[in-house]
Amino acid sequence: MKQVSTRMSKVRDYRAVVLSNRAIDDMVFLMELFLPDFDVPVIPGQFVMIQIDESYDPFLRRPYSIFECENATMKILLKVVGRGSEIISRKTENDKINILGPLGTGFTDDEKRYPVLVAGGMGIVPLWFLATRMKQKGMDFSLVFGELTASTLGEEIGKTFQEKVLFVTDDGTRGAKATVSDALPSIVDSISHEIISIYSCGPSRMMQKVIAFGEKSDIPVFVSLEARMACGIGVCLGCSVQRKGADGFVTVCKKGPVFKSDKVVF
Amino acid sequence: MKLDLSTKIGTVLFKNPVLAASGTSGYGAILNDIFDVSQLGGIITKSITVKPRKGNPPPRIIETSCGMLNSIGLENRGIQYFLDENLPRLKTFKTNVIASIAGNSDEEYAMLAETLNKQVDAIEVNISCPNVKEGGMSFGQELHSTRKVVETVKAVSSIPIIVKLTPNVTRIEDFAKVCEESGADAISLVNTYKGLSIDIRSRRSNIGAFTGGLSGPAIKPLALYAVWKTAKTVGIPVIGCGGVMNYVDAIEFFMAGASFIEIGSATFREPDASLKILRGIKQFLEDENICCLNDIKGVIHEC
């Protein structure tokens, strides 16, 4: 996969139509959207800003990583975590919704390295998209998916990516009873490839441990970060995180959300 | 009937009264990728300081009812970077460029104003940032400090000087009057209202720097009142700012006495909000058979 410059993608506010929206797990929804006129390239890891509705309360849009995007059809996987996501989760077929995007950087690929995708919970979203693209290209990869307990989402991941997936659950209901970060060293050991890259998204603490493992093992790690955002386009500077090894901040929305792990502290 | 939206500050002509507010539009380039910023009356830059500022620790924003708190802390790369990297692109847009400046001392304000003089179309003196420890809002909360900084900036400038006021004072109109007496060519108000939001689980502020500035539709009635009160007190143009989300809000500000409006947080919800508001203003004036802004400026009936 070659990096496509985000400058090429014209960011626009699209008036999308909800094609379907269904609960796949408790509080987790898969929404399929149709974006008329949408014809820009989208890179896994990029996100969109969804306007909740016409009301000024909640005031701001919400950033969502793109789950899948094919021509003018986009899928968003969302978990209800507050008022904003709860309102979005109630959208039904034919509802209209404003979508600003595509935004941010995506995952870049080093074709010389074997990709190991490491996802925790809803952190699967950008990695599902990345895995889908890799699968389409016939690339080989491993996907580690960890969650608290076996979910329908996990089942879907298994069905879609089959033998490429390694499951871990906190309670042992699917795969090894472990956390992603605890299981990662032995998983990487079991991979026959010597030269690998890790692509990770999940809870901050999980990603921090993945990064620590990568540093110790001399494996480059790319992480996709989450942050509260106001604008999503780099003008408000509200989503900034600390630069690594430098005194200053960097925006998650514009310079990220995907960063090489030696660039940021979070 | 030809609709004329043009209006002036000092000798500088603005083709329309819709300005992109400081801190919500970067330096124009990012927004220009989404819509043609040259259609606006002007772009006010993110505040520029003498030296680069890294800004405040995250979290820097938190949503509140019908608005948001922010505490960015004037993050910018300093005047030299602005001149080298931001200004050339800004100048390519066919709209007025207003440089917002923020200093820690009168000398810093003077240095910034002198350096930017004639490089831009006007200067907005930010004496109202609630999110920095030194300088910022403190210049806008004491009448004598306000007078001094405005006089200092005015002495080194030949382009129009706009002073952006904080609403975190007892009588904002007194500060406006002092600005006018000190030679300001216009005033803009309001900057954000200082506020707080608490995470009840951790018992900590939701903002890394503890407090933030409140903006958005939540403050619109407060801002409108401040503009009305101020416009009755001074003769120089008043730029209304605070929660303008649509053309109705904009017209309200004009009727309260504003000659211009700044679009701030609305841009976060919709990047092209300022353009939509401009179109809405035009449509309203045409529908009402009003040919120029002066015919609605300050027309609110007061009984």
CSV table of N, CA and C in Angstrom, one decimal, chain A residues 10-13 51 53-62 98 100 228-231 233-243 247-249 254, chain B residues 23-26 30-31 33-34 46 54-63 65-68 72 75 206 216-217 245-246 265-266 268-271:
chain,number,residue,atom,x,y,z
A,10,LYS,N,-10.2,16.1,-1.4
A,10,LYS,CA,-10.9,17.3,-1.1
A,10,LYS,C,-11.9,17.1,0.0
A,11,VAL,N,-11.6,17.9,1.1
A,11,VAL,CA,-12.5,17.7,2.3
A,11,VAL,C,-13.8,18.5,2.0
A,12,ARG,N,-14.9,17.9,2.2
A,12,ARG,CA,-16.2,18.5,2.0
A,12,ARG,C,-17.2,18.1,3.0
A,13,ASP,N,-18.2,18.9,3.2
A,13,ASP,CA,-19.3,18.5,4.1
A,13,ASP,C,-20.4,17.8,3.2
A,51,GLN,N,-22.1,15.5,12.1
A,51,GLN,CA,-23.0,16.4,12.9
A,51,GLN,C,-24.1,15.6,13.5
A,53,ASP,N,-27.1,16.6,15.0
A,53,ASP,CA,-28.4,17.0,14.3
A,53,ASP,C,-28.4,18.5,14.2
A,54,GLU,N,-29.6,19.0,13.9
A,54,GLU,CA,-29.7,20.5,13.7
A,54,GLU,C,-29.6,21.3,15.0
A,55,SER,N,-29.8,20.6,16.1
A,55,SER,CA,-29.8,21.3,17.4
A,55,SER,C,-28.4,21.8,17.8
A,56,TYR,N,-28.3,22.9,18.6
A,56,TYR,CA,-27.0,23.3,19.1
A,56,TYR,C,-26.6,22.7,20.4
A,57,ASP,N,-27.4,21.7,20.8
A,57,ASP,CA,-27.1,21.0,22.0
A,57,ASP,C,-27.3,19.5,21.8
A,58,PRO,N,-26.3,18.7,21.7
A,58,PRO,CA,-24.9,18.9,21.7
A,58,PRO,C,-24.4,19.8,20.6
A,59,PHE,N,-23.4,20.6,20.9
A,59,PHE,CA,-22.9,21.7,20.0
A,59,PHE,C,-22.0,21.2,18.9
A,60,LEU,N,-21.0,20.3,19.3
A,60,LEU,CA,-20.0,20.0,18.3
A,60,LEU,C,-20.3,18.7,17.6
A,61,ARG,N,-19.6,18.5,16.4
A,61,ARG,CA,-19.6,17.3,15.7
A,61,ARG,C,-18.9,16.2,16.5
A,62,ARG,N,-19.0,15.0,16.1
A,62,ARG,CA,-18.2,13.9,16.7
A,62,ARG,C,-17.3,13.2,15.7
A,98,ASN,N,-25.0,15.1,8.2
A,98,ASN,CA,-23.9,15.8,7.6
A,98,ASN,C,-22.6,15.2,8.0
A,100,LEU,N,-18.5,15.5,7.4
A,100,LEU,CA,-17.3,16.2,6.9
A,100,LEU,C,-16.1,15.3,6.8
A,228,ARG,N,-10.8,14.4,22.0
A,228,ARG,CA,-11.9,15.3,21.8
A,228,ARG,C,-11.5,16.3,20.8
A,229,MET,N,-12.5,16.6,19.9
A,229,MET,CA,-12.2,17.5,18.8
A,229,MET,C,-13.3,18.6,18.7
A,230,ALA,N,-13.0,19.8,18.3
A,230,ALA,CA,-14.0,20.7,18.0
A,230,ALA,C,-14.2,20.8,16.5
A,231,CYS,N,-13.1,21.2,15.7
A,231,CYS,CA,-13.2,21.4,14.3
A,231,CYS,C,-12.9,20.2,13.4
A,233,ILE,N,-10.4,19.8,11.6
A,233,ILE,CA,-9.6,20.2,10.4
A,233,ILE,C,-8.3,20.9,10.7
A,234,GLY,N,-8.0,21.2,11.9
A,234,GLY,CA,-6.7,21.8,12.3
A,234,GLY,C,-6.7,23.3,12.5
A,235,VAL,N,-7.9,23.8,12.7
A,235,VAL,CA,-8.0,25.3,13.0
A,235,VAL,C,-8.1,25.6,14.4
A,236,CYS,N,-8.7,24.7,15.2
A,236,CYS,CA,-9.0,25.1,16.6
A,236,CYS,C,-7.9,24.7,17.6
A,237,LEU,N,-7.0,23.8,17.2
A,237,LEU,CA,-5.9,23.3,18.0
A,237,LEU,C,-6.4,22.7,19.4
A,238,GLY,N,-7.6,22.3,19.4
A,238,GLY,CA,-8.2,21.7,20.6
A,238,GLY,C,-7.8,20.3,20.9
A,239,CYS,N,-7.4,19.5,19.9
A,239,CYS,CA,-7.2,18.1,20.1
A,239,CYS,C,-5.7,17.7,20.3
A,240,SER,N,-4.9,18.7,20.5
A,240,SER,CA,-3.5,18.5,20.5
A,240,SER,C,-3.0,17.5,21.6
A,241,VAL,N,-1.9,16.7,21.2
A,241,VAL,CA,-1.2,15.9,22.2
A,241,VAL,C,0.2,16.3,22.2
A,242,GLN,N,0.9,15.8,23.2
A,242,GLN,CA,2.3,16.2,23.4
A,242,GLN,C,3.2,15.5,22.4
A,243,ARG,N,4.1,16.3,21.8
A,243,ARG,CA,5.2,15.7,20.9
A,243,ARG,C,6.1,14.9,21.8
A,247,ASP,N,9.5,19.9,23.0
A,247,ASP,CA,8.6,20.7,23.9
A,247,ASP,C,7.5,21.3,23.0
A,248,GLY,N,6.3,20.7,23.0
A,248,GLY,CA,5.3,21.3,22.1
A,248,GLY,C,4.2,20.2,21.8
A,249,PHE,N,3.2,20.7,21.1
A,249,PHE,CA,2.0,19.8,20.8
A,249,PHE,C,1.8,19.6,19.3
A,254,LYS,N,-5.2,16.8,12.4
A,254,LYS,CA,-4.5,17.2,11.1
A,254,LYS,C,-3.2,16.4,10.9
B,23,GLY,N,-8.5,32.7,16.0
B,23,GLY,CA,-8.5,31.4,16.7
B,23,GLY,C,-9.4,30.3,16.2
B,24,THR,N,-10.2,30.7,15.2
B,24,THR,CA,-11.2,29.7,14.7
B,24,THR,C,-11.0,29.5,13.2
B,25,SER,N,-10.0,30.1,12.6
B,25,SER,CA,-9.8,30.0,11.2
B,25,SER,C,-8.4,29.8,10.8
B,26,GLY,N,-7.5,29.6,11.8
B,26,GLY,CA,-6.1,29.4,11.5
B,26,GLY,C,-5.5,30.7,10.8
B,30,ILE,N,-6.4,26.6,5.5
B,30,ILE,CA,-7.1,25.3,5.8
B,30,ILE,C,-8.6,25.5,5.3
B,31,LEU,N,-9.2,26.6,5.7
B,31,LEU,CA,-10.6,26.9,5.4
B,31,LEU,C,-10.7,27.0,3.9
B,33,ASP,N,-9.3,25.5,1.6
B,33,ASP,CA,-9.4,24.2,0.9
B,33,ASP,C,-10.9,23.7,0.9
B,34,ILE,N,-11.7,24.3,1.8
B,34,ILE,CA,-13.1,23.8,1.9
B,34,ILE,C,-14.1,24.8,1.2
B,46,LYS,N,-5.2,33.7,13.8
B,46,LYS,CA,-4.9,33.2,15.2
B,46,LYS,C,-3.9,34.2,15.8
B,54,LYS,N,4.0,27.3,22.9
B,54,LYS,CA,3.5,25.9,22.7
B,54,LYS,C,2.0,25.7,23.1
B,55,GLY,N,1.5,26.6,23.9
B,55,GLY,CA,0.1,26.5,24.3
B,55,GLY,C,-0.1,25.7,25.5
B,56,ASN,N,-1.3,25.5,25.9
B,56,ASN,CA,-1.7,24.8,27.2
B,56,ASN,C,-1.8,23.3,27.1
B,57,PRO,N,-1.6,22.6,28.2
B,57,PRO,CA,-1.7,21.1,28.2
B,57,PRO,C,-3.1,20.7,27.9
B,58,PRO,N,-3.2,19.5,27.2
B,58,PRO,CA,-4.6,18.9,27.0
B,58,PRO,C,-5.2,18.4,28.3
B,59,PRO,N,-6.5,18.2,28.3
B,59,PRO,CA,-7.5,18.5,27.3
B,59,PRO,C,-7.7,20.0,27.2
B,60,ARG,N,-7.8,20.5,26.0
B,60,ARG,CA,-8.0,21.9,25.7
B,60,ARG,C,-9.4,22.3,25.4
B,61,ILE,N,-10.3,21.4,25.2
B,61,ILE,CA,-11.6,21.8,24.9
B,61,ILE,C,-12.6,20.8,25.7
B,62,ILE,N,-13.8,21.3,26.0
B,62,ILE,CA,-14.8,20.5,26.5
B,62,ILE,C,-16.1,21.1,26.1
B,63,GLU,N,-17.0,20.2,25.5
B,63,GLU,CA,-18.3,20.7,25.1
B,63,GLU,C,-19.2,21.0,26.3
B,65,SER,N,-23.3,22.9,27.4
B,65,SER,CA,-24.6,23.1,26.8
B,65,SER,C,-24.6,24.2,25.8
B,66,CYS,N,-24.9,23.9,24.5
B,66,CYS,CA,-25.0,24.9,23.5
B,66,CYS,C,-23.7,25.7,23.3
B,67,GLY,N,-22.6,25.1,23.6
B,67,GLY,CA,-21.3,25.8,23.4
B,67,GLY,C,-20.1,24.9,23.8
B,68,MET,N,-19.0,25.6,24.1
B,68,MET,CA,-17.8,24.9,24.5
B,68,MET,C,-16.9,25.8,25.3
B,72,ILE,N,-6.7,27.0,24.7
B,72,ILE,CA,-5.6,26.6,23.8
B,72,ILE,C,-4.3,27.3,24.3
B,75,GLU,N,-1.4,29.1,21.4
B,75,GLU,CA,-0.4,28.4,20.6
B,75,GLU,C,-0.2,29.0,19.3
B,206,ASN,N,-12.4,19.6,33.6
B,206,ASN,CA,-12.3,18.9,32.3
B,206,ASN,C,-11.3,19.6,31.4
B,216,GLY,N,-19.8,30.1,21.7
B,216,GLY,CA,-21.0,29.3,21.1
B,216,GLY,C,-22.3,30.0,21.4
B,217,PRO,N,-23.4,29.4,20.9
B,217,PRO,CA,-24.7,30.0,21.1
B,217,PRO,C,-25.1,30.3,22.5
B,245,MET,N,-24.4,32.1,14.9
B,245,MET,CA,-24.5,30.8,14.2
B,245,MET,C,-25.2,30.8,12.8
B,246,ASN,N,-26.0,31.9,12.6
B,246,ASN,CA,-26.8,32.0,11.4
B,246,ASN,C,-27.1,33.4,11.1
B,265,SER,N,-17.0,30.0,16.8
B,265,SER,CA,-17.3,28.6,17.1
B,265,SER,C,-18.2,28.0,16.0
B,266,ALA,N,-19.0,28.8,15.3
B,266,ALA,CA,-19.8,28.2,14.3
B,266,ALA,C,-19.0,27.5,13.2
B,268,PHE,N,-16.5,25.7,13.7
B,268,PHE,CA,-16.2,24.3,14.2
B,268,PHE,C,-17.3,23.4,13.8
B,269,ARG,N,-18.5,23.8,13.9
B,269,ARG,CA,-19.7,23.0,13.5
B,269,ARG,C,-19.8,22.8,12.0
B,270,GLU,N,-19.6,23.9,11.3
B,270,GLU,CA,-19.6,23.9,9.9
B,270,GLU,C,-18.5,24.8,9.4
B,271,PRO,N,-17.5,24.3,8.7
B,271,PRO,CA,-16.3,25.1,8.3
B,271,PRO,C,-16.7,26.3,7.4
